[in-house]
Coordinates of N, CA and C and ligand atoms in Angstrom, one line a residue:
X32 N 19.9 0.0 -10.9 CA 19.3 0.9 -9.9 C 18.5 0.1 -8.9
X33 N 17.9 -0.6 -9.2 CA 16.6 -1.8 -8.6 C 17.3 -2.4 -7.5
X34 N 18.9 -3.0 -7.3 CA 19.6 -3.1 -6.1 C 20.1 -2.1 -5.0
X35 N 19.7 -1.3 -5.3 CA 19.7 -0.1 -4.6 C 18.6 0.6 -3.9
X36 N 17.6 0.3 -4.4 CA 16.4 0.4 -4.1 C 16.4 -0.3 -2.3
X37 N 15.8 0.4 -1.6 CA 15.5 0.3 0.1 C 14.2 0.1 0.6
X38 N 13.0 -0.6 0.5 CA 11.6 -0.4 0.8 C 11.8 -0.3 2.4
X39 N 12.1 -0.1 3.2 CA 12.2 0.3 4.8 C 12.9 1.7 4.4
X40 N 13.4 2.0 3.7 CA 13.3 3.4 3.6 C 13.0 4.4 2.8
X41 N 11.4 3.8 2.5 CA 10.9 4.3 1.6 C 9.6 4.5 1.7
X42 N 9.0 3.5 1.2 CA 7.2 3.4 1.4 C 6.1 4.1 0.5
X43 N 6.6 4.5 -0.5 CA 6.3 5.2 -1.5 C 4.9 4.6 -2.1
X44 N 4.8 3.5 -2.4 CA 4.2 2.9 -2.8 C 2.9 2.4 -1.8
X45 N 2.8 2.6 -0.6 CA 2.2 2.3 0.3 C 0.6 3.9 0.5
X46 N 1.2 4.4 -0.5 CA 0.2 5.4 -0.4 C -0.6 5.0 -1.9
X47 N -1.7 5.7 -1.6 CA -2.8 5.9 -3.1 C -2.2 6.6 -4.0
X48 N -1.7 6.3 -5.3 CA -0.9 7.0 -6.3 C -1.6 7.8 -6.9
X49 N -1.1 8.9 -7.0 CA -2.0 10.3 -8.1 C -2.8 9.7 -8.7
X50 N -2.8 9.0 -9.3 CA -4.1 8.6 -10.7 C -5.0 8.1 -10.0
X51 N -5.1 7.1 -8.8 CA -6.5 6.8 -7.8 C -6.2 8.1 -7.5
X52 N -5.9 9.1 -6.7 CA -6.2 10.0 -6.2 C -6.6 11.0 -7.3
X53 N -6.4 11.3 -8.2 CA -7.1 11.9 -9.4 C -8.8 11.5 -10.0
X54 N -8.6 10.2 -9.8 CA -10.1 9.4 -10.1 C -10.9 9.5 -9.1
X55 N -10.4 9.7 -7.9 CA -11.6 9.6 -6.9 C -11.6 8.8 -5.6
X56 N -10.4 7.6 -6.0 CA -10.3 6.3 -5.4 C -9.8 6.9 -3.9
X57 N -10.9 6.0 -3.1 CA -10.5 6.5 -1.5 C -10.0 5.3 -0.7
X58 N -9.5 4.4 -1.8 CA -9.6 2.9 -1.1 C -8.2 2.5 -1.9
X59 N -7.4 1.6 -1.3 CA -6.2 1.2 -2.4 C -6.4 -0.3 -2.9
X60 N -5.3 -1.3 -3.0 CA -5.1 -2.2 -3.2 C -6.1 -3.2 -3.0
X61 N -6.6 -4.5 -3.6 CA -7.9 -5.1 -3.4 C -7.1 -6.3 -2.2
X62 N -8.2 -6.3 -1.2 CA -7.5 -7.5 -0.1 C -8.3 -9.0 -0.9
X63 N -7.3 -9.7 -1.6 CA -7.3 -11.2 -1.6 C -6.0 -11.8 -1.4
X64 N -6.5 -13.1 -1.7 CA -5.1 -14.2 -1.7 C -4.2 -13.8 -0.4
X65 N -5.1 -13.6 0.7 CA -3.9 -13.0 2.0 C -5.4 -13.8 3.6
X66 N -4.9 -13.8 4.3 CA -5.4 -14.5 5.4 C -6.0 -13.4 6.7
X67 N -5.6 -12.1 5.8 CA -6.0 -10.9 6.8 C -7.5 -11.1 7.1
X68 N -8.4 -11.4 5.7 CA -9.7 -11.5 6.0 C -10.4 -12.1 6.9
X69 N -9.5 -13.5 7.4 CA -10.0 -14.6 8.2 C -10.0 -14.1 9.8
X70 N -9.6 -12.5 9.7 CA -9.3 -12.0 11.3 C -10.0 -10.9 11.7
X71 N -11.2 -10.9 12.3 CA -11.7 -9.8 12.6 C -11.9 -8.6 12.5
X72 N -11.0 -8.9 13.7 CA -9.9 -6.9 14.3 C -9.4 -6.4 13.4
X73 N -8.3 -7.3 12.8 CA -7.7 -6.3 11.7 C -8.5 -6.1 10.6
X74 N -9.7 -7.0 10.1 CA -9.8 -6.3 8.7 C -10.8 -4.8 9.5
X75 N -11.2 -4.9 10.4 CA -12.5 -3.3 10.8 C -11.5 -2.2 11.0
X76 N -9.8 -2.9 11.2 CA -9.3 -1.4 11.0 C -8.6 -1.1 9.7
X77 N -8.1 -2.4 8.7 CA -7.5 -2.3 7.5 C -7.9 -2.2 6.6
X78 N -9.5 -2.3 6.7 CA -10.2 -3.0 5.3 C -11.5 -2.0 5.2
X79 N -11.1 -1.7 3.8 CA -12.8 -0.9 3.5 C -13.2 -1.6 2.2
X80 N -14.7 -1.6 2.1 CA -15.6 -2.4 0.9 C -15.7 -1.0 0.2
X81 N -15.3 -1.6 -1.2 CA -15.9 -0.5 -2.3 C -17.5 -0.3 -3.1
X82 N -17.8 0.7 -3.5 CA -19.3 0.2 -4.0 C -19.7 -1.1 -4.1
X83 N -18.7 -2.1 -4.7 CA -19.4 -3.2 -5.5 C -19.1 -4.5 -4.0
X84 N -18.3 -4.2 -3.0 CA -18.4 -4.7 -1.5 C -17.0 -5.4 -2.2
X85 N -16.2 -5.0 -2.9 CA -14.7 -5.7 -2.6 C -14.3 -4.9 -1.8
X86 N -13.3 -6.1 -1.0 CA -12.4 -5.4 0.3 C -11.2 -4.8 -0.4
X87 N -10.7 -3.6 0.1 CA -9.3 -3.0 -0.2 C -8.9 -2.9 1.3
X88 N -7.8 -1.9 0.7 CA -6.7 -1.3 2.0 C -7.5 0.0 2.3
X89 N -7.6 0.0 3.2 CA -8.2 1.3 3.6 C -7.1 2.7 3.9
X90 N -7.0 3.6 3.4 CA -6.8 4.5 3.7 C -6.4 5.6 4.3
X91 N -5.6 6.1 5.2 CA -6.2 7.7 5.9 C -6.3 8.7 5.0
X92 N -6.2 10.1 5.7 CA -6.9 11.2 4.8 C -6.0 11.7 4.4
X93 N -4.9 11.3 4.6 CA -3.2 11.7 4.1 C -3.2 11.1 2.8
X94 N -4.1 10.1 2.5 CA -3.8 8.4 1.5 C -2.9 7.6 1.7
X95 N -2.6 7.4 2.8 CA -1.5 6.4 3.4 C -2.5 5.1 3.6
X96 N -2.0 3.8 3.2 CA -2.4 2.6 3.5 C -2.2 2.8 5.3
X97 N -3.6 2.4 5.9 CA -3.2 2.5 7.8 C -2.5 1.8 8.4
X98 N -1.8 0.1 7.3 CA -0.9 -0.2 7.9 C 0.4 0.3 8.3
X99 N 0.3 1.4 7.3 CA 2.2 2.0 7.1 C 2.7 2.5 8.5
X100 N 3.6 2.6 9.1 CA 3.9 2.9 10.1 C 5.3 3.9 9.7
X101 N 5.7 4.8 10.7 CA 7.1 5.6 10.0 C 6.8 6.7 9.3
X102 N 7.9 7.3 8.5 CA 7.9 8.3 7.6 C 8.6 8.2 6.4
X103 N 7.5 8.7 5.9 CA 7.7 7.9 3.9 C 9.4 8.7 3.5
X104 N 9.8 7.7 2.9 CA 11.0 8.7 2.5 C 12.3 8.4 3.6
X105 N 12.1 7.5 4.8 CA 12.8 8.1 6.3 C 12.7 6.5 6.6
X106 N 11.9 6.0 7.6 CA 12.0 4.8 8.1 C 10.6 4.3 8.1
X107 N 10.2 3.2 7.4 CA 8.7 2.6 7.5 C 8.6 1.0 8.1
X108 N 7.4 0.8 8.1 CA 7.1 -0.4 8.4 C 6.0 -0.8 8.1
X109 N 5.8 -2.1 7.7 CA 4.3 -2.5 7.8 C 4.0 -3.6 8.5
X110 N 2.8 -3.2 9.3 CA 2.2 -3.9 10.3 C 1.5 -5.0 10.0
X111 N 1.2 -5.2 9.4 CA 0.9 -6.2 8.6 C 1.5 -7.2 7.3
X112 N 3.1 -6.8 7.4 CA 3.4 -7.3 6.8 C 3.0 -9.1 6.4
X113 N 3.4 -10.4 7.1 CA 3.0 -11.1 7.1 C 1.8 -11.4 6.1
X114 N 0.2 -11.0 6.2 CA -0.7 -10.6 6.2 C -0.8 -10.0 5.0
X115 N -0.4 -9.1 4.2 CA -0.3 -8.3 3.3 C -0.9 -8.4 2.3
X116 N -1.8 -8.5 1.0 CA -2.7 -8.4 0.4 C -1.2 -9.1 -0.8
X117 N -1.8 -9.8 -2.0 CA -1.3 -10.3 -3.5 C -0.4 -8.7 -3.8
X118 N -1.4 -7.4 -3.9 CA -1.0 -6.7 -5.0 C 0.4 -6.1 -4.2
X119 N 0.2 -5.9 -2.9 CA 2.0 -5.3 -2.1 C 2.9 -6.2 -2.5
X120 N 2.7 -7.5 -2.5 CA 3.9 -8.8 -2.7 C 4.0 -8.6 -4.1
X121 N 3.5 -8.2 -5.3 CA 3.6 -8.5 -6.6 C 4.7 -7.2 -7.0
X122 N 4.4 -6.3 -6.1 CA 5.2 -4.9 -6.4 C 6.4 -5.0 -6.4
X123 N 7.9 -5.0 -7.2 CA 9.0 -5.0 -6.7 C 9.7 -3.6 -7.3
X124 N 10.6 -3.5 -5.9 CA 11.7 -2.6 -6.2 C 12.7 -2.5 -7.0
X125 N 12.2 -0.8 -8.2 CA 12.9 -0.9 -9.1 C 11.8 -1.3 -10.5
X126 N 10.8 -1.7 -10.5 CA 9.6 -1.8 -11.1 C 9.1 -0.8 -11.8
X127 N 8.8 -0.3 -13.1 CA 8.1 1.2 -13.4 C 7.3 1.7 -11.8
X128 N 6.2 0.8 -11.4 CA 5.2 1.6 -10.6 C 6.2 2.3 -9.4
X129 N 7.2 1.2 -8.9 CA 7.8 1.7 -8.0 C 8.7 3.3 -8.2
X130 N 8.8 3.1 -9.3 CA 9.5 4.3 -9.6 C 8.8 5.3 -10.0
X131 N 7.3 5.6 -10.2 CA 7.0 6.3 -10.3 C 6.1 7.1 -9.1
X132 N 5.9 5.6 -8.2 CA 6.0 5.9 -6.7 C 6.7 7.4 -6.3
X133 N 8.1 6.5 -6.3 CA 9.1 7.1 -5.5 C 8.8 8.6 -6.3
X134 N 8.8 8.7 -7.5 CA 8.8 10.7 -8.1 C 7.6 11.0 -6.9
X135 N 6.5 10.5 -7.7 CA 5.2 11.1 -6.5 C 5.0 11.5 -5.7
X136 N 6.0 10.8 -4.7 CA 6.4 10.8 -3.3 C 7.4 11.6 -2.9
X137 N 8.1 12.8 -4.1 CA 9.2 13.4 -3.9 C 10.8 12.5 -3.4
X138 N 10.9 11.6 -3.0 CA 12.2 10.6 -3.0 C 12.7 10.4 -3.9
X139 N 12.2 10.5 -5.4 CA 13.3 10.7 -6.4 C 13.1 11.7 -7.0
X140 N 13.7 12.5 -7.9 CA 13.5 13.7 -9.0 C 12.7 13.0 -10.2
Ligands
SF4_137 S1 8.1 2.4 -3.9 FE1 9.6 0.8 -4.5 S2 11.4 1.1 -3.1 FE2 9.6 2.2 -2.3 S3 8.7 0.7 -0.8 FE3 7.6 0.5 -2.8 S4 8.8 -1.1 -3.9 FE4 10.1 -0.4 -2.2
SF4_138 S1 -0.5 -3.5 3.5 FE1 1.6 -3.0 4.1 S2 2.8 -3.3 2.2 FE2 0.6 -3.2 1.6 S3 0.3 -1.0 1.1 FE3 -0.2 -1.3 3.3 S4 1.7 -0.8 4.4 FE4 2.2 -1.1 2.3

């Protein structure tokens, strides 16, 4: 199934998953091991500090990471790809998380 799997037409995973959004979590993925930090602009629009002042992905009120660009399910992008934080590159398609993404996300049954 995992060969079949499309992340440009997908993006499932680019949102805060039910269980952060059940806990409370207004922040996604933690930004390290990525070069975004070393840039200004982008982290004041990508990056939010959590109580304890680690940087994550910041959010909209949808819970979309604000890099995502497109429509989940349809055609995505990330603007930041290049750039991207450890935990998006560790994710692969076809992965439990990814799959339980995609239910979440209504893209799969
Ligand atoms: S949920 Fe899976 S298929 Fe969708 S973008 Fe993420 S890794 Fe790719
Ligand atoms: S940084 Fe890019 S790959 Fe990571 S969650 Fe945001 S849109 Fe998805």
């Amino acid at each position: 199934m995992a060969a079949k799997l499309d992340c440009v037409t997908c993006g499932a995973c680019c949102l805060n998953p039910d269980e952060n959004r059940a806990e409370g979590y207004l922040w996604y993925l933690e930004v390290r091991d990525t070069k975004l930090l070393d840039k200004p602009l982008l982290v004041k629009k990508h990056v939010v500090y959590d109580p304890d002042g680690v940087p994550h992905l910041r959010l909209d009120p949808a819970g979309r990471c604000v890099a995502l660009l497109g429509k989940i399910g349809q055609r995505v992008r990330c603007t930041i790809y290049e750039l991207r934080p450890k935990g998006c590159r560790m994710l692969e398609a076809g992965e439990p998380r990814c799959l339980q993404a995609r239910r979440e996300r209504g893209i799969d049954k």
